Amino acid sequence: MNTNYDIIRKLIGLQGIEVIYSNVNNGIFEVFAISAFDFAVCPHCGRITYTVHDKRYQTYKHLPIWGMDTVIMLEKKRYVCDCNPEHPFDEYFAFIRKYQRYTIAYE
């Protein structure tokens, strides 16, 4: 069975991500998502890099959907650029602030 997660992506209203899975667990609506892009812009030199250093899942609280608390499990990648290979950097998402565990809309 192939599920289309377009409706969930539109419900959460966040750009730049693709929903890969959703689940309701103990009354919490969980949305698993990845970045819609496979590159990042280096904050040091401004060039585009495709080299992924590592990745992990980070949890972010978001606005309720269907009366349930919503949590976004977002795969965050760290990229490395040729200009500074010793210092990888996190990919940027416009809907979260640095070092926060909730979306800007949730604020």
CSV table of C-alpha atoms in Angstrom, one decimal:
chain,number,residue,atom,x,y,z
A,1,MET,CA,0.0,0.0,0.0
A,2,ASN,CA,1.5,3.3,-1.1
A,3,THR,CA,0.4,6.3,1.1
A,4,ASN,CA,0.4,9.8,-0.1
A,5,TYR,CA,1.5,12.1,2.7
A,6,ASP,CA,0.7,15.4,0.9
A,7,ILE,CA,-2.3,16.1,3.1
A,8,ILE,CA,-0.2,15.8,6.2
A,9,ARG,CA,2.5,18.0,4.8
A,10,LYS,CA,-0.2,20.6,4.0
A,11,LEU,CA,-1.7,20.3,7.5
A,12,ILE,CA,1.6,21.0,9.3
A,13,GLY,CA,2.3,23.8,6.8
A,14,LEU,CA,6.1,23.7,6.8
A,15,GLN,CA,8.1,24.2,3.6
A,16,GLY,CA,11.2,22.4,2.7
A,17,ILE,CA,10.4,19.0,4.1
A,18,GLU,CA,8.9,15.7,2.8
A,19,VAL,CA,6.8,13.6,5.1
A,20,ILE,CA,7.9,10.0,5.0
A,21,TYR,CA,5.7,8.5,7.8
A,22,SER,CA,3.1,9.4,10.3
A,23,ASN,CA,1.8,7.7,13.4
A,24,VAL,CA,-0.4,8.3,16.4
A,25,ASN,CA,1.2,7.1,19.6
A,26,ASN,CA,-0.5,7.6,23.0
A,27,GLY,CA,-2.5,10.6,21.7
A,28,ILE,CA,0.5,12.3,20.1
A,29,PHE,CA,0.5,12.7,16.4
A,30,GLU,CA,4.1,11.9,15.2
A,31,VAL,CA,5.3,13.0,11.8
A,32,PHE,CA,8.6,11.7,10.5
A,33,ALA,CA,10.1,14.0,7.9
A,34,ILE,CA,13.3,14.6,5.8
A,35,SER,CA,14.6,17.6,4.0
A,36,ALA,CA,13.3,18.2,0.5
A,37,PHE,CA,16.8,19.1,-0.6
A,38,ASP,CA,20.0,17.1,-0.9
A,39,PHE,CA,22.4,20.0,-0.6
A,40,ALA,CA,23.3,22.9,1.8
A,41,VAL,CA,24.9,26.3,1.4
A,42,CYS,CA,28.2,26.7,3.3
A,43,PRO,CA,27.9,29.4,5.9
A,44,HIS,CA,31.6,30.2,5.5
A,45,CYS,CA,32.1,30.5,1.8
A,46,GLY,CA,28.6,30.5,0.4
A,47,ARG,CA,29.1,27.6,-2.0
A,48,ILE,CA,26.7,24.6,-2.4
A,49,THR,CA,27.9,21.3,-0.9
A,50,TYR,CA,26.4,17.9,-1.3
A,51,THR,CA,28.7,16.1,1.1
A,52,VAL,CA,26.9,14.8,4.1
A,53,HIS,CA,29.0,14.4,7.2
A,54,ASP,CA,26.4,12.6,9.4
A,55,LYS,CA,22.7,12.7,10.2
A,56,ARG,CA,20.3,12.2,13.1
A,57,TYR,CA,16.7,12.6,14.0
A,58,GLN,CA,15.7,15.6,16.2
A,59,THR,CA,12.2,16.0,17.8
A,60,TYR,CA,10.3,19.3,17.5
A,61,LYS,CA,7.0,20.2,19.0
A,62,HIS,CA,4.5,21.7,16.5
A,63,LEU,CA,0.9,23.1,16.6
A,64,PRO,CA,-1.8,20.5,17.4
A,65,ILE,CA,-3.4,18.6,14.5
A,66,TRP,CA,-6.9,17.1,14.9
A,67,GLY,CA,-6.8,18.0,18.6
A,68,MET,CA,-3.7,16.0,19.3
A,69,ASP,CA,-0.2,17.3,20.3
A,70,THR,CA,2.0,17.1,17.3
A,71,VAL,CA,5.7,16.1,17.2
A,72,ILE,CA,7.9,16.3,14.1
A,73,MET,CA,10.7,13.8,14.0
A,74,LEU,CA,13.0,15.6,11.5
A,75,GLU,CA,16.1,14.1,10.0
A,76,LYS,CA,18.9,16.7,10.4
A,77,LYS,CA,22.0,16.4,8.3
A,78,ARG,CA,25.4,17.9,8.9
A,79,TYR,CA,27.3,18.9,5.8
A,80,VAL,CA,31.0,19.5,5.2
A,81,CYS,CA,32.5,21.9,2.7
A,82,ASP,CA,35.9,21.8,1.0
A,83,CYS,CA,36.7,25.3,2.4
A,84,ASN,CA,36.6,24.1,6.0
A,85,PRO,CA,36.5,20.2,6.2
A,86,GLU,CA,37.3,20.1,9.9
A,87,HIS,CA,34.0,22.0,10.8
A,88,PRO,CA,30.8,20.5,9.6
A,89,PHE,CA,27.6,22.5,9.8
A,90,ASP,CA,23.9,21.8,10.3
A,91,GLU,CA,21.4,22.1,7.5
A,92,TYR,CA,19.1,25.1,7.8
A,93,PHE,CA,15.3,25.0,8.2
A,94,ALA,CA,13.4,28.3,8.1
A,95,PHE,CA,10.7,27.0,10.5
A,96,ILE,CA,13.0,26.3,13.5
A,97,ARG,CA,15.4,28.6,15.4
A,98,LYS,CA,18.9,27.4,16.2
A,99,TYR,CA,19.1,25.4,19.5
A,100,GLN,CA,15.3,25.2,19.9
A,101,ARG,CA,13.1,22.1,20.1
A,102,TYR,CA,9.9,23.6,18.8
A,103,THR,CA,8.8,25.3,15.6
A,104,ILE,CA,8.4,29.0,15.2
A,105,ALA,CA,4.7,28.5,14.7
A,106,TYR,CA,4.5,26.7,18.0
A,107,GLU,CA,6.1,29.7,19.8
